[in-house]
PDB file of C-alpha atoms in Angstrom:
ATOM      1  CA  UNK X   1      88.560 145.844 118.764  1.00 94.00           C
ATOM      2  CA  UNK X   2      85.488 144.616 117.015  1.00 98.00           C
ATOM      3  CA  UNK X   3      85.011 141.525 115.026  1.00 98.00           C
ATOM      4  CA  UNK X   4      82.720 141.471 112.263  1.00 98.00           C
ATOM      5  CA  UNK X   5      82.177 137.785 110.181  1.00 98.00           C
ATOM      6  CA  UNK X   6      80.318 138.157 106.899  1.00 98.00           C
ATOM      7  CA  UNK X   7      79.102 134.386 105.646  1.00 98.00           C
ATOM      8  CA  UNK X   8      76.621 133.909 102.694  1.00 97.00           C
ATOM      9  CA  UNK X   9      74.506 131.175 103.099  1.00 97.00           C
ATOM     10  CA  UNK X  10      75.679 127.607 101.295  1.00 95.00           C
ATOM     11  CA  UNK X  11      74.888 126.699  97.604  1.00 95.00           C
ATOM     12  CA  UNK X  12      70.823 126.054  97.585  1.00 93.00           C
ATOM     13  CA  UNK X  13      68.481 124.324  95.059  1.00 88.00           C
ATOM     14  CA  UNK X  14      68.181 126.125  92.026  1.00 85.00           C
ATOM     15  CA  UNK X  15      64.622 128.627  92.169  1.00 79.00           C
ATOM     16  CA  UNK X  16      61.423 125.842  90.516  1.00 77.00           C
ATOM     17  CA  UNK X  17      57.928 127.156  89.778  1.00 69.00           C
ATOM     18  CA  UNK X  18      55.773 126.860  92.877  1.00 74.00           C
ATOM     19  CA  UNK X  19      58.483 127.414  95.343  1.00 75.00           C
ATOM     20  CA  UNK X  20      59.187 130.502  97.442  1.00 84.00           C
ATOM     21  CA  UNK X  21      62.650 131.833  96.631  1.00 83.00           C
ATOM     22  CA  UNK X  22      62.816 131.929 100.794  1.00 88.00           C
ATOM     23  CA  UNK X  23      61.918 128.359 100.840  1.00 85.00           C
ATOM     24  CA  UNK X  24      64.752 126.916  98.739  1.00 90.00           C
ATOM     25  CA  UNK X  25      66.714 124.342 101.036  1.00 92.00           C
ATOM     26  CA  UNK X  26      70.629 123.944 101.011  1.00 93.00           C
ATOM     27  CA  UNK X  27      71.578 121.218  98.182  1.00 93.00           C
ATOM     28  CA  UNK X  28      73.676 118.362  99.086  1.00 96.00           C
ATOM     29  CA  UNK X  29      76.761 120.057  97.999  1.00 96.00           C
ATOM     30  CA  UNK X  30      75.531 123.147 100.252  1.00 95.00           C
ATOM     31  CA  UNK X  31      75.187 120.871 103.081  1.00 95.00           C
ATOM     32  CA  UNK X  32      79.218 120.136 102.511  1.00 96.00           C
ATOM     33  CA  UNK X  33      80.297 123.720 101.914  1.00 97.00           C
ATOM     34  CA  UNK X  34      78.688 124.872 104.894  1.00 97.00           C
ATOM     35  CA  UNK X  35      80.132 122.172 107.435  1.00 96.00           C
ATOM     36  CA  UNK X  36      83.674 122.581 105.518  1.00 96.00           C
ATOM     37  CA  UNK X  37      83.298 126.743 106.165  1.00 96.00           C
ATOM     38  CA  UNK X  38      82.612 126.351 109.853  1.00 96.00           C
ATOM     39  CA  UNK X  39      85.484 124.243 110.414  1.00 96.00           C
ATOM     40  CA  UNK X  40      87.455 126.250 109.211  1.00 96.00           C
ATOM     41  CA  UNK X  41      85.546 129.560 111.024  1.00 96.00           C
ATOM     42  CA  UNK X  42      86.214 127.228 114.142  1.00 95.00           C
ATOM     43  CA  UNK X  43      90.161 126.264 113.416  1.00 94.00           C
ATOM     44  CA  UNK X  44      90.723 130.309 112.733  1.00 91.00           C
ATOM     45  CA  UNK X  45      90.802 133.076 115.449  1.00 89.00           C
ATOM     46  CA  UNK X  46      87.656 134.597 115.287  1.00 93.00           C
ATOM     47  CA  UNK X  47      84.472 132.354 116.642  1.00 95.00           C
ATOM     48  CA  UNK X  48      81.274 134.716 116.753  1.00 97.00           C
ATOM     49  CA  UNK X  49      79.550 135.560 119.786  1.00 95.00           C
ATOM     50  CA  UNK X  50      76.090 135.385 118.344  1.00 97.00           C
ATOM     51  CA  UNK X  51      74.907 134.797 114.767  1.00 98.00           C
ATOM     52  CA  UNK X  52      72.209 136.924 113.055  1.00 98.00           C
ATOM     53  CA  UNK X  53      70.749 134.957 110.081  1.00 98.00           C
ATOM     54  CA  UNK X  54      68.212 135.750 107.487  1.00 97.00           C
ATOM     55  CA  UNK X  55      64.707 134.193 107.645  1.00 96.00           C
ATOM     56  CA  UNK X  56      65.285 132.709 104.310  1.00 96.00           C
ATOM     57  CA  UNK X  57      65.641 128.351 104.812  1.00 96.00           C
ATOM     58  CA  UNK X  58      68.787 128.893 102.715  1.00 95.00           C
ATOM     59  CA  UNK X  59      70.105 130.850 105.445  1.00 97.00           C
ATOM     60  CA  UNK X  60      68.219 128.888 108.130  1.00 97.00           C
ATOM     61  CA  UNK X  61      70.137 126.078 107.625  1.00 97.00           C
ATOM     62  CA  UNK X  62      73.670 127.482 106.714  1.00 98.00           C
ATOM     63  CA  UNK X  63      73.512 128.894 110.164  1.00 98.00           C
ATOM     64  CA  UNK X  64      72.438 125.387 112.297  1.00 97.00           C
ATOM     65  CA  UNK X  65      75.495 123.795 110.727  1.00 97.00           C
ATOM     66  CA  UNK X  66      77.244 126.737 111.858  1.00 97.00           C
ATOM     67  CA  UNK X  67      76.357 126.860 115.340  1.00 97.00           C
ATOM     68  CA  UNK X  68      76.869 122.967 115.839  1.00 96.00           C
ATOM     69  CA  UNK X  69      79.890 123.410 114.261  1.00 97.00           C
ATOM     70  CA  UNK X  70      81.105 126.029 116.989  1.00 96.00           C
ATOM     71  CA  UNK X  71      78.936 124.962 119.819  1.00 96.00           C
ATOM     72  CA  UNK X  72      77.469 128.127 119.887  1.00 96.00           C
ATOM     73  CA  UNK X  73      73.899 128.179 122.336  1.00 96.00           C
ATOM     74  CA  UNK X  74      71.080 128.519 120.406  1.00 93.00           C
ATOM     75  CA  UNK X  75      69.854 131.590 122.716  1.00 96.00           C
ATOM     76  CA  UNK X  76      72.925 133.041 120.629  1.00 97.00           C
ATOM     77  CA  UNK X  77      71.439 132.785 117.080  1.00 97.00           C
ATOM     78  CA  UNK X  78      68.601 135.039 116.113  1.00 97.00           C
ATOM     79  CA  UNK X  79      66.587 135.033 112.993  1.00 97.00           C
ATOM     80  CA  UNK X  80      66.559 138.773 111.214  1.00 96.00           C
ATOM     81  CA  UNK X  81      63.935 138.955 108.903  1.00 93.00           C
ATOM     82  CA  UNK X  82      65.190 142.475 107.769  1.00 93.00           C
ATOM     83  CA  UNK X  83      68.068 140.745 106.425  1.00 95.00           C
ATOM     84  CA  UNK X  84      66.308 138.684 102.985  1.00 94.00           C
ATOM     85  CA  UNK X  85      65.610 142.126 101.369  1.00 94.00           C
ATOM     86  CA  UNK X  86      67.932 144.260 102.961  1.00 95.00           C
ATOM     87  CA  UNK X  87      70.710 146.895 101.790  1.00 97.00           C
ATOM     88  CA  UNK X  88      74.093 147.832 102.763  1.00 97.00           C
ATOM     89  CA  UNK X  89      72.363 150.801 104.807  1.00 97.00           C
ATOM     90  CA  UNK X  90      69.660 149.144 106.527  1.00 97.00           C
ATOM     91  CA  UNK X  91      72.821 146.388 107.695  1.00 98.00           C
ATOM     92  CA  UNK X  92      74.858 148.623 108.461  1.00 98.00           C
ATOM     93  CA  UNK X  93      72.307 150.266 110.704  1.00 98.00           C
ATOM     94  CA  UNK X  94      72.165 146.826 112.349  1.00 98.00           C
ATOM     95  CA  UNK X  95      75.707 146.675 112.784  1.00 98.00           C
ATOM     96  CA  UNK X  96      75.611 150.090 114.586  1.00 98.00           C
ATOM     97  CA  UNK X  97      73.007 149.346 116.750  1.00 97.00           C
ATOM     98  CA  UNK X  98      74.411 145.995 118.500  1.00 96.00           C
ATOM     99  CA  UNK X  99      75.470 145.939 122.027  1.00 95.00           C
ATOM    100  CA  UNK X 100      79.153 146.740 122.771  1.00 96.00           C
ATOM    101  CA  UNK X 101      79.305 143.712 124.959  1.00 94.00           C
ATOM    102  CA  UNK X 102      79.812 141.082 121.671  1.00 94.00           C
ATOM    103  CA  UNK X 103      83.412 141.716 120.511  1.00 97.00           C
ATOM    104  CA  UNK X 104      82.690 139.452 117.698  1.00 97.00           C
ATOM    105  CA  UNK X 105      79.070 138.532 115.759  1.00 97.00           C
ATOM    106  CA  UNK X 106      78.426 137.092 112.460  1.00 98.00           C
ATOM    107  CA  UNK X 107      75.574 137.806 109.931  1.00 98.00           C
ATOM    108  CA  UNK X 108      74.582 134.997 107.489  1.00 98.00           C
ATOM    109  CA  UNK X 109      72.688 136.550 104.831  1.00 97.00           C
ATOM    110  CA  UNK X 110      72.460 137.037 100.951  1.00 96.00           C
ATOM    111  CA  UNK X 111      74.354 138.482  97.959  1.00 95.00           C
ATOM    112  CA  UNK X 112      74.991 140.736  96.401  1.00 96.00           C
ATOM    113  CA  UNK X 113      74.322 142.853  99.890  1.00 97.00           C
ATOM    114  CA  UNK X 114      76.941 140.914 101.615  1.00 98.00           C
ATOM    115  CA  UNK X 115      79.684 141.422  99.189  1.00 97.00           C
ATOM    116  CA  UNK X 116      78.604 145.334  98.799  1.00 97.00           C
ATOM    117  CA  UNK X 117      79.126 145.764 102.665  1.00 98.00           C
ATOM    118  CA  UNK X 118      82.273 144.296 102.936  1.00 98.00           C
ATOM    119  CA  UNK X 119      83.612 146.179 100.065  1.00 97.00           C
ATOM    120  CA  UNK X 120      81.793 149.290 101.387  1.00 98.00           C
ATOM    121  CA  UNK X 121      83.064 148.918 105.027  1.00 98.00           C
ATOM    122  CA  UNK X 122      86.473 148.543 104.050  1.00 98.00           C
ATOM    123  CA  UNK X 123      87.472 150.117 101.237  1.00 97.00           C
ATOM    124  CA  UNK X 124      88.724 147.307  99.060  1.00 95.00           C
ATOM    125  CA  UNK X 125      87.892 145.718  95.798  1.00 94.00           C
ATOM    126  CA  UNK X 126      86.737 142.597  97.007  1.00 94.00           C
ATOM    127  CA  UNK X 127      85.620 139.290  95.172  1.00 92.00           C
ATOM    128  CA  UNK X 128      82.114 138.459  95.344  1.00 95.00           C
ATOM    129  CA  UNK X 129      81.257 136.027  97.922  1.00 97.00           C
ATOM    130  CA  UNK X 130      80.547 133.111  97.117  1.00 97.00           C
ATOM    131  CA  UNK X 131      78.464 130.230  98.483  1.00 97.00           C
ATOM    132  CA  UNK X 132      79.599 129.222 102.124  1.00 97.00           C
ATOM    133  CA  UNK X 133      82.098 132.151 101.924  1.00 97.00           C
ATOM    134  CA  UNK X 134      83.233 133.684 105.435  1.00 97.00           C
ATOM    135  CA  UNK X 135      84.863 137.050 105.513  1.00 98.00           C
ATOM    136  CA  UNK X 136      86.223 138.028 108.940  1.00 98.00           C
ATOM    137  CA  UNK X 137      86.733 142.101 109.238  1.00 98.00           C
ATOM    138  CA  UNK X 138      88.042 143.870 112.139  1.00 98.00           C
ATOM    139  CA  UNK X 139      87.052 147.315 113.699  1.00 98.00           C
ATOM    140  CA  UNK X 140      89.772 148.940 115.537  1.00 97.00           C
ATOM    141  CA  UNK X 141      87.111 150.796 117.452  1.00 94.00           C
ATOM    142  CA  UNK X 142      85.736 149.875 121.250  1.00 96.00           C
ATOM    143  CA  UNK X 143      82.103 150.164 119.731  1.00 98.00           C
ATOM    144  CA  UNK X 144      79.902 149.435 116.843  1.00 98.00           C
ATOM    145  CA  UNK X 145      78.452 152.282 116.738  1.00 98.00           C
ATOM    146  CA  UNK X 146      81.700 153.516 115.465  1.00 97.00           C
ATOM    147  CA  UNK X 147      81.717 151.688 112.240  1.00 98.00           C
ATOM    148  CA  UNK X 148      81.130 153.564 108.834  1.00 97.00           C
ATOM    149  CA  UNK X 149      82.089 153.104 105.332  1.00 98.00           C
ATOM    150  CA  UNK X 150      86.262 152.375 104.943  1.00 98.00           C
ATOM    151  CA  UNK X 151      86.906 151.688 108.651  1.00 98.00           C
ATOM    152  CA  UNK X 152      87.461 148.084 108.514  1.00 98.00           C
ATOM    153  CA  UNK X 153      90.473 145.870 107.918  1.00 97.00           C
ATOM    154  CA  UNK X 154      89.829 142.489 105.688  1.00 96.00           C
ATOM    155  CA  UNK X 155      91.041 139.776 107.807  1.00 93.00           C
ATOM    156  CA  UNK X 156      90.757 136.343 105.988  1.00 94.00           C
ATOM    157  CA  UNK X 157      88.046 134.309 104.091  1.00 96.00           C
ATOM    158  CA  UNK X 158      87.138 130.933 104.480  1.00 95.00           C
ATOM    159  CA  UNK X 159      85.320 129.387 101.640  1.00 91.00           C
ATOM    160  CA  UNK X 160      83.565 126.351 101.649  1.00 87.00           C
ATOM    161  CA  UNK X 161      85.137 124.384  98.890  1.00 85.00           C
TER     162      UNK X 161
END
């Protein structure tokens, strides 16, 4: 069985002329709604592997609060730069292409593509995700490669309010 965790990044500063949309940072509130999300991702069943992150600092710094949280090895975490811009296809690609040997990896990344691959990989209706949301689906399949479009299961969500 696979795990898959989908988390959008914390609440971040609201977009200001002169600033990247990348370069936002988390605000204060973010900062909270990210730590409450991971303890909750750590008090649950499912603890990732290895986090992929956008290289947006929204994203950035969702995912260091993350892996403190879970004392996950920084060799474990690796920044996607695919991921800012990307679409359900070009993540799902991703998804297909990992490595069998993680049984459970999260991506930390943007909406609406988060909330469009969750819905697309398993079938449901789904809420948006919101800010420090985690959705964990499962994969009854030995491989990644394996997942497609309605083949997951909707686990649980941890929010970060």
């Amino acid at each position: 069985m696979k795990t898959l965790i989908l988390i959008r990044h914390a609440e971040a500063e609201s977009a200001y002329f002169g600033v990247e949309d990348k370069n936002r940072e988390l605000t204060q509130q973010g900062y909270a709604q990210a730590l409450h999300m991971s303890q909750k991702v750590k008090s649950g069943s499912y603890v990732p592997d290895i986090i992929f992150f956008s290289d947006a600092v929204r994203t950035k710094i969702t995912t260091q609060v993350l892996q403190e949280t879970l004392d996950i090895p920084e060799e474990a975490t690796f920044e996607e730069g695919s991921f800012y811009d990307a679409n359900v296809g070009r993540l799902l690609d991703f998804i297909n292409q990992r490595s069998d040997e993680a049984d459970c990896f999260a991506i930390v990344g943007h909406n609406p593509t988060l909330s469009f691959l969750a819905e697309y990989l398993t079938g449901e209706a789904l809420a948006s995700l919101a800010p420090a949301d985690a959705l964990v689906i499962t994969f009854d399949f030995p491989s990644w490669s394996m997942v497609s479009q309605a083949t997951g299961q909707s686990l649980c969500r941890y929010t970060g309010n």
